[in-house]
Short mmCIF file of C-alpha atoms in Angstrom, two decimals:
data_model
loop_
_atom_site.label_atom_id
_atom_site.label_comp_id
_atom_site.label_asym_id
_atom_site.label_seq_id
_atom_site.Cartn_x
_atom_site.Cartn_y
_atom_site.Cartn_z
CA MET A 157 114.34 10.81 114.67
CA PHE A 158 115.01 8.99 111.11
CA VAL A 159 112.04 9.86 109.50
CA VAL A 160 112.09 13.77 109.51
CA PRO A 161 108.99 14.20 106.46
CA PHE A 162 109.92 17.97 106.00
CA GLN A 163 111.81 20.32 103.52
CA ASP A 164 112.21 23.28 105.25
CA ASP A 165 114.74 23.82 107.49
CA THR A 166 112.68 25.07 110.45
CA ALA A 167 110.60 22.68 110.76
CA ARG A 168 112.99 19.53 110.19
CA MET A 169 115.05 21.11 113.50
CA ILE A 170 111.93 20.91 115.47
CA TRP A 171 110.94 17.70 114.27
CA ILE A 172 114.80 16.21 114.96
CA ALA A 173 114.58 18.11 118.25
CA VAL A 174 111.31 16.42 119.72
CA ALA A 175 112.08 13.03 118.40
CA TYR A 176 115.74 13.25 119.76
CA ASN A 177 113.95 14.11 123.27
CA LEU A 178 111.49 11.76 123.23
CA TYR A 179 113.97 8.92 122.69
CA TYR A 180 117.30 10.40 125.12
CA ALA A 181 114.50 12.07 127.77
CA VAL A 182 111.71 9.29 127.87
CA ALA A 183 112.38 6.04 126.16
CA TYR A 184 115.94 5.44 126.83
CA PRO A 185 115.59 6.49 130.53
CA ILE A 186 112.69 4.40 131.10
CA TYR A 187 114.79 1.10 129.53
CA ASN A 188 118.17 2.57 131.14
CA THR A 189 116.79 2.75 134.77
CA ALA A 190 115.20 -0.60 134.88
CA ASN A 191 118.52 -2.65 133.06
CA SER A 192 120.58 -0.53 135.92
CA THR A 193 118.75 -1.67 138.52
CA LEU A 194 118.76 -5.14 137.81
CA ILE A 195 122.35 -5.73 138.86
CA PRO A 196 121.22 -4.74 142.74
CA VAL A 197 118.54 -6.99 142.34
CA SER A 198 120.27 -10.11 140.90
CA THR A 199 122.24 -10.70 143.77
CA ARG A 200 123.57 -10.11 147.13
CA ASP A 201 126.99 -11.57 146.25
CA SER A 202 129.27 -8.71 146.17
CA ARG A 203 131.58 -10.68 144.01
CA GLN A 204 128.84 -11.97 141.95
CA ARG A 205 127.57 -8.69 141.03
CA GLY A 206 131.01 -7.33 140.61
CA ALA A 207 131.26 -10.05 137.94
CA LEU A 208 127.61 -9.37 136.45
CA ALA A 209 128.23 -6.19 136.30
CA SER A 210 131.34 -6.33 134.51
CA PHE A 211 129.98 -8.67 131.88
CA THR A 212 127.02 -6.78 131.53
CA ASN A 213 129.86 -3.83 130.90
CA VAL A 214 131.47 -5.36 128.48
CA ALA A 215 128.55 -5.76 126.14
CA GLY A 216 127.40 -2.27 126.22
CA LEU A 217 130.91 -1.09 125.88
CA GLY A 218 131.75 -3.79 123.05
CA VAL A 219 129.10 -2.43 121.27
CA MET A 220 129.57 1.55 121.28
CA GLY A 221 133.53 0.09 120.41
CA THR A 222 132.56 -1.60 117.47
CA GLY A 223 130.24 1.25 116.28
CA SER A 224 132.46 4.14 117.05
CA MET A 225 134.91 1.90 114.83
CA VAL A 226 133.17 1.04 112.13
CA PHE A 227 130.31 3.78 112.02
CA PRO A 228 132.79 6.86 110.66
CA ILE A 229 133.77 4.41 107.78
CA LEU A 230 130.03 3.67 106.83
CA VAL A 231 128.99 7.43 106.67
CA SER A 232 132.24 8.42 104.85
CA PHE A 233 131.53 5.67 102.20
CA ALA A 234 128.00 4.46 101.97
CA LEU A 235 125.31 6.54 104.48
CA LYS A 236 127.03 10.00 103.20
CA GLU A 237 124.23 12.24 103.44
CA LYS A 238 121.67 10.02 102.13
CA GLN A 239 118.62 10.03 104.28
CA GLU A 240 116.79 6.84 103.14
CA ARG A 241 120.34 5.09 103.58
CA TRP A 242 120.11 6.25 107.53
CA PHE A 243 116.61 5.06 107.94
CA LEU A 244 116.48 1.57 106.36
CA THR A 245 120.28 1.27 108.67
CA MET A 246 118.69 3.06 111.52
CA LEU A 247 115.22 0.62 110.96
CA ALA A 248 117.05 -2.69 111.25
CA ILE A 249 119.57 -1.62 114.53
CA ALA A 250 116.22 -1.00 115.96
CA ILE A 251 114.50 -4.24 115.22
CA PHE A 252 117.68 -6.07 116.43
CA SER A 253 117.26 -3.95 119.51
CA ALA A 254 113.90 -5.08 120.15
CA LEU A 255 114.36 -8.52 119.79
CA THR A 256 117.38 -8.63 122.15
CA ILE A 257 115.07 -6.53 125.11
CA TYR A 258 112.87 -9.11 124.69
CA LEU A 259 115.57 -11.95 125.36
CA GLN A 260 116.29 -9.95 127.85
CA PHE A 261 112.77 -9.56 129.55
CA MET A 262 112.42 -13.75 129.02
CA PHE A 263 115.49 -14.42 130.89
CA THR A 264 116.10 -12.46 133.65
CA ARG A 265 115.43 -12.61 137.64
CA GLU A 266 115.26 -10.30 140.48
CA ARG A 267 116.29 -12.74 143.15
CA VAL A 268 116.43 -10.30 145.95
CA THR A 269 113.33 -8.49 145.01
CA GLU A 270 112.23 -12.07 145.16
CA GLU A 271 113.56 -12.56 148.76
CA LEU A 272 112.00 -9.45 150.01
CA MET A 273 108.25 -10.68 148.80
CA SER A 274 108.31 -14.24 150.05
CA LYS A 275 109.15 -12.88 153.71
CA LYS A 276 105.95 -11.33 153.60
CA SER A 277 102.83 -13.46 154.75
CA ALA A 278 100.24 -13.04 152.12
CA SER A 279 98.03 -10.89 154.90
CA GLU A 280 100.43 -9.24 155.17
CA GLU A 281 100.13 -5.48 153.77
CA LYS A 282 103.16 -4.79 151.55
CA LYS A 283 104.78 -1.48 153.08
CA THR A 284 105.65 0.81 150.28
CA VAL A 285 108.91 3.24 150.87
CA SER A 286 108.07 6.36 149.28
CA LEU A 287 110.36 8.79 147.20
CA SER A 288 110.60 11.40 150.02
CA MET A 289 111.65 8.25 152.65
CA GLN A 290 114.41 7.32 150.13
CA LEU A 291 115.66 10.39 149.40
CA LYS A 292 116.16 11.00 152.87
CA ALA A 293 118.23 8.25 153.57
CA VAL A 294 120.69 8.25 150.66
CA THR A 295 121.26 12.00 150.87
CA ARG A 296 122.29 11.32 154.32
CA GLU A 297 124.71 8.75 153.52
CA LYS A 298 128.53 9.83 152.40
CA MET A 299 129.17 6.50 150.34
CA TRP A 300 126.51 7.62 148.04
CA TRP A 301 127.62 11.35 147.41
CA ILE A 302 131.30 9.80 146.56
CA VAL A 303 130.25 7.29 143.92
CA MET A 304 127.16 9.49 142.66
CA LEU A 305 130.44 12.08 141.86
CA PHE A 306 132.59 9.80 140.96
CA TYR A 307 130.94 8.37 138.27
CA MET A 308 129.18 12.28 137.23
CA GLY A 309 133.18 13.05 136.76
CA PHE A 310 133.77 10.27 134.89
CA GLN A 311 130.72 9.65 132.77
CA TRP A 312 130.74 13.51 131.65
CA SER A 313 134.17 13.47 130.83
CA GLY A 314 133.75 10.62 128.53
CA ALA A 315 130.63 12.14 127.17
CA MET A 316 132.97 15.67 126.51
CA LYS A 317 135.63 13.36 124.86
CA ASN A 318 133.10 11.35 122.39
CA GLY A 319 131.62 14.22 121.35
CA SER A 320 135.06 16.16 120.59
CA MET A 321 136.34 13.24 118.94
CA SER A 322 135.38 13.46 115.29
CA TYR A 323 136.19 17.33 115.60
CA TYR A 324 139.96 16.49 117.17
CA CYS A 325 140.46 14.22 114.25
CA LYS A 326 139.69 16.39 111.72
CA TRP A 327 140.99 19.53 112.87
CA VAL A 328 144.18 18.50 115.27
CA LEU A 329 145.30 15.50 114.43
CA ASP A 330 147.77 14.87 111.95
CA ASN A 331 146.64 12.55 109.74
CA THR A 332 149.42 12.28 107.29
CA PHE A 333 149.98 8.90 108.79
CA PHE A 334 147.82 7.66 106.45
CA GLY A 335 149.59 9.71 103.76
CA ASN A 336 146.17 11.83 103.25
CA ALA A 337 145.60 14.92 104.96
CA ASP A 338 141.82 14.42 104.52
CA ALA A 339 142.10 10.92 106.19
CA TRP A 340 140.59 12.10 109.68
CA GLY A 341 137.96 8.59 109.37
CA ALA A 342 140.07 6.50 109.56
CA SER A 343 142.38 8.43 112.13
CA GLN A 344 139.17 8.74 114.48
CA SER A 345 138.76 4.54 113.73
CA LEU A 346 142.11 4.29 114.66
CA LEU A 347 141.97 6.05 118.03
CA SER A 348 138.62 3.62 118.82
CA ILE A 349 140.57 0.84 117.85
CA MET A 350 143.27 1.48 120.17
CA GLY A 351 140.82 2.66 122.95
CA ALA A 352 138.72 -0.70 122.48
CA VAL A 353 141.27 -3.21 122.44
CA PRO A 354 142.70 -2.30 126.08
CA MET A 355 139.37 -2.39 127.40
CA ALA A 356 138.91 -5.88 126.00
CA VAL A 357 141.71 -7.27 127.09
CA ALA A 358 140.94 -5.61 130.67
CA ALA A 359 137.86 -7.38 130.65
CA VAL A 360 139.51 -10.69 131.44
CA PHE A 361 141.51 -9.05 134.72
CA VAL A 362 139.58 -6.80 136.23
CA VAL A 363 137.14 -8.87 138.58
CA PRO A 364 139.77 -11.47 139.41
CA LEU A 365 141.91 -8.29 140.52
CA CYS A 366 138.93 -6.72 142.15
CA ASN A 367 137.68 -10.30 143.94
CA LYS A 368 141.49 -10.11 144.92
CA TYR A 369 142.55 -6.32 146.31
CA GLY A 370 138.78 -4.48 146.31
CA LYS A 371 136.94 -2.52 144.06
CA ARG A 372 138.05 0.69 145.16
CA LEU A 373 141.70 0.18 144.97
CA ILE A 374 142.23 -1.44 141.51
CA CYS A 375 139.53 1.86 140.21
CA MET A 376 141.97 4.02 142.19
CA LEU A 377 144.59 2.72 140.42
CA GLY A 378 142.76 2.85 137.30
CA MET A 379 141.79 5.61 137.45
CA ALA A 380 145.52 7.24 137.86
CA LEU A 381 147.20 5.36 135.57
CA GLY A 382 144.21 6.68 132.97
CA ALA A 383 145.28 10.25 133.78
CA VAL A 384 148.88 9.43 133.07
CA GLY A 385 147.30 8.12 129.27
CA GLY A 386 145.93 11.52 129.04
CA VAL A 387 149.10 12.58 129.78
CA ILE A 388 150.99 11.30 127.13
CA ALA A 389 148.08 12.26 124.68
CA ILE A 390 148.43 15.60 125.60
CA LEU A 391 152.16 15.74 125.25
CA GLY A 392 151.68 13.71 121.47
CA ASN A 393 150.36 17.91 120.82
CA GLY A 394 148.40 15.83 117.91
CA ARG A 395 150.64 13.77 116.96
CA ILE A 396 149.05 10.21 116.29
CA ILE A 397 151.10 7.53 117.32
CA PRO A 398 151.95 8.83 121.01
CA VAL A 399 148.16 10.30 120.90
CA ALA A 400 147.12 6.74 120.11
CA ILE A 401 149.61 5.13 123.03
CA GLY A 402 147.81 8.15 125.14
CA VAL A 403 144.71 6.62 124.36
CA ALA A 404 145.24 3.15 124.65
CA VAL A 405 146.50 3.86 128.36
CA LYS A 406 143.73 6.07 129.14
CA CYS A 407 141.08 3.51 128.11
CA LEU A 408 143.17 0.80 130.01
CA GLY A 409 142.92 2.60 133.25
CA SER A 410 139.22 3.77 132.84
CA SER A 411 137.98 -0.02 132.38
CA PRO A 412 138.12 -0.55 136.41
CA ALA A 413 135.64 1.77 136.74
CA CYS A 414 133.66 0.87 133.30
CA TYR A 415 133.22 -2.72 134.85
CA MET A 416 132.67 -2.05 137.99
CA ILE A 417 130.65 0.94 138.63
CA LEU A 418 127.02 -1.03 138.89
CA ALA A 419 128.63 -3.27 141.27
CA MET A 420 129.76 -0.14 143.63
CA LEU A 421 126.56 0.80 143.33
CA ALA A 422 124.68 -1.97 144.40
CA ASP A 423 127.39 -2.13 147.21
CA VAL A 424 126.07 1.11 148.17
CA ILE A 425 122.60 0.23 148.31
CA ASP A 426 123.26 -2.41 150.29
CA HIS A 427 124.97 -0.51 152.94
CA ILE A 428 121.97 2.11 152.79
CA GLU A 429 119.19 -0.91 153.83
CA TYR A 430 121.54 -1.86 156.55
CA LYS A 431 121.84 1.72 158.38
CA SER A 432 118.36 2.63 157.36
CA HIS A 433 116.52 -0.48 157.12
CA ILE A 434 114.82 0.73 153.25
CA ARG A 435 115.80 -0.28 150.02
CA THR A 436 116.65 2.43 147.62
CA ASP A 437 117.23 1.18 144.46
CA GLY A 438 114.37 2.68 142.46
CA LEU A 439 116.04 6.39 143.15
CA THR A 440 120.04 5.48 142.75
CA MET A 441 119.46 3.63 139.79
CA SER A 442 116.75 6.37 138.03
CA ILE A 443 119.75 9.20 139.44
CA TYR A 444 122.58 7.04 137.94
CA SER A 445 120.39 6.56 134.48
CA SER A 446 119.93 10.45 134.66
CA ILE A 447 123.55 11.28 134.85
CA MET A 448 124.01 8.91 131.72
CA VAL A 449 121.32 10.21 130.07
CA ALA A 450 122.02 13.77 130.50
CA ALA A 451 126.22 13.31 129.78
CA THR A 452 125.91 13.30 125.84
CA PRO A 453 123.19 15.99 125.06
CA VAL A 454 124.58 18.63 128.01
CA CYS A 455 128.42 17.71 127.01
CA ASN A 456 127.34 18.28 123.63
CA ALA A 457 125.79 21.58 123.82
CA ILE A 458 128.97 22.79 126.34
CA PHE A 459 131.47 21.88 123.53
CA SER A 460 129.17 23.81 120.92
CA ALA A 461 129.38 26.89 122.71
CA ILE A 462 132.92 26.75 123.44
CA LEU A 463 133.48 25.96 119.78
CA ASN A 464 131.57 28.81 118.84
CA GLY A 465 133.00 30.84 121.19
CA SER A 466 136.53 29.91 119.84
CA GLY A 467 135.13 31.08 116.32
CA TYR A 468 134.25 27.93 114.71
CA ASN A 469 131.33 27.73 112.23
CA GLN A 470 129.55 25.35 112.73
CA LYS A 471 127.25 24.99 110.19
CA ALA A 472 129.73 25.85 107.04
CA ASP A 473 132.12 23.32 109.10
CA VAL A 474 135.02 26.21 109.04
CA ALA A 475 137.15 27.76 111.37
CA LEU A 476 136.78 31.24 111.03
CA GLY A 477 139.01 33.93 111.46
CA THR A 478 142.97 34.61 112.02
CA ALA A 479 145.76 32.18 112.69
CA ALA A 480 145.26 33.13 116.36
CA GLN A 481 141.74 32.41 116.33
CA ALA A 482 142.13 28.88 114.65
CA ALA A 483 144.82 28.18 117.24
CA GLY A 484 142.02 28.98 119.62
CA THR A 485 139.69 26.44 117.89
CA GLN A 486 142.04 23.97 117.91
CA ALA A 487 142.98 24.06 121.93
CA ALA A 488 139.53 23.92 122.61
CA ILE A 489 138.84 20.85 120.62
CA SER A 490 142.19 19.36 122.39
CA ALA A 491 140.36 20.14 125.52
CA GLY A 492 137.82 18.50 124.70
CA TYR A 493 138.94 15.09 124.00
CA ILE A 494 141.61 15.38 126.28
CA TRP A 495 142.25 17.35 128.99
CA VAL A 496 138.70 17.38 130.37
CA GLU A 497 138.98 13.73 130.89
CA THR A 498 142.19 13.73 132.46
CA ILE A 499 141.82 16.43 134.65
CA ALA A 500 138.55 14.25 135.72
CA TYR A 501 140.18 10.68 136.66
CA VAL A 502 142.63 12.72 139.03
CA ILE A 503 139.36 14.04 140.51
CA CYS A 504 137.74 10.41 140.41
CA ALA A 505 141.20 8.93 141.77
CA VAL A 506 140.70 10.76 144.74
CA LEU A 507 137.06 10.79 145.08
CA ILE A 508 137.15 6.49 145.45
CA PHE A 509 139.91 6.76 147.89
CA PHE A 510 137.92 7.60 150.73
CA PHE A 511 135.07 4.91 149.33
CA THR A 512 135.38 2.39 152.35
CA ILE A 513 132.09 0.28 151.79
CA GLU A 514 133.68 -2.57 150.85
CA LYS A 515 135.33 -3.66 154.38
CA LYS A 516 132.82 -3.86 156.07
CA LEU A 517 129.65 -5.07 153.55
CA PRO A 518 129.67 -8.63 154.22
CA GLN A 519 128.86 -8.02 158.28
CA GLU A 520 126.20 -6.23 156.92
CA GLN A 521 125.24 -8.60 154.56
CA ALA A 522 124.93 -11.12 157.50
CA GLU A 523 123.03 -8.55 160.03
CA ILE A 524 120.37 -7.56 156.54
CA ALA A 525 119.77 -11.41 156.56
CA ALA A 526 119.61 -11.89 159.97
CA ARG A 527 116.81 -9.04 160.07
CA LYS A 528 114.83 -11.11 157.46
CA ASN A 529 115.14 -14.21 159.20
#
């Protein structure tokens, strides 16, 4: 993606489009699907899965949070429009990623997979669970639909927020707090910090709270708190202090869902195994990964279309037209950064209220173990 060996604009755009899709539509889904599937196949213990899912997402969110804090400053003061600097930076990240993925490969076990394999005798033919069988099993289960719709609303609204963040900081937020109306990079870093710190603190408390009160209740209350934070940010009307407070509250509320979604999916997979006698890890985590991967490009495309419709010239990076059109552009940006996610959190809180798997999961897992024995 960062080589781009052409000077012609059309050739460059074609190269970028092909490289971007090779990464996001091929390479990343292959890794992410397998990586996500490791949570349900690592253990059947719901509490252990909760802790494992939390640690996994803390790592991912920590990297994204650090990137969103550091990268705007790095772009402003070092990378700028120097293609060779972008290439060297991304080369270093790629090499580091390759090494860490190799470490993951060396130190990972699929205990549920091992359990299933050990139950079969040497002469027993391994049964293949077809895609159609998995599809039939998951689509008939309402809990599967609830958790998938919950995740889609949560992930896609977050992608819309992330894609519109720099525009919001540049065109809506009052950046004079830093003594310079053009200090939008500093404002973006501040909002990133205000979002990352509550989530980092919440990582200590989410797992114990979920173990005591259940993932469903804590995630539902978290979504409600996140919606309150969104309302605070909306009422801030571009003033950096109330907006930053609202973002902090919203991110604090989102932390249970961020940390527990993989554990909830693992619970659903066990529940489906109890009812249908087959594992659906492959299909479920493929769809989960597809939702995640599609979020950024699809939501960026939607947001770009909204911007273009409001009179914003993305190539020139200016809002064109009358004062009313400029106000329309600001409203569209605010909707992308705050409103969409706030509304999605309310819907997600309602959805997760009906997610009642945890009540009977221990008995269902005991029945699964009894069948195998």
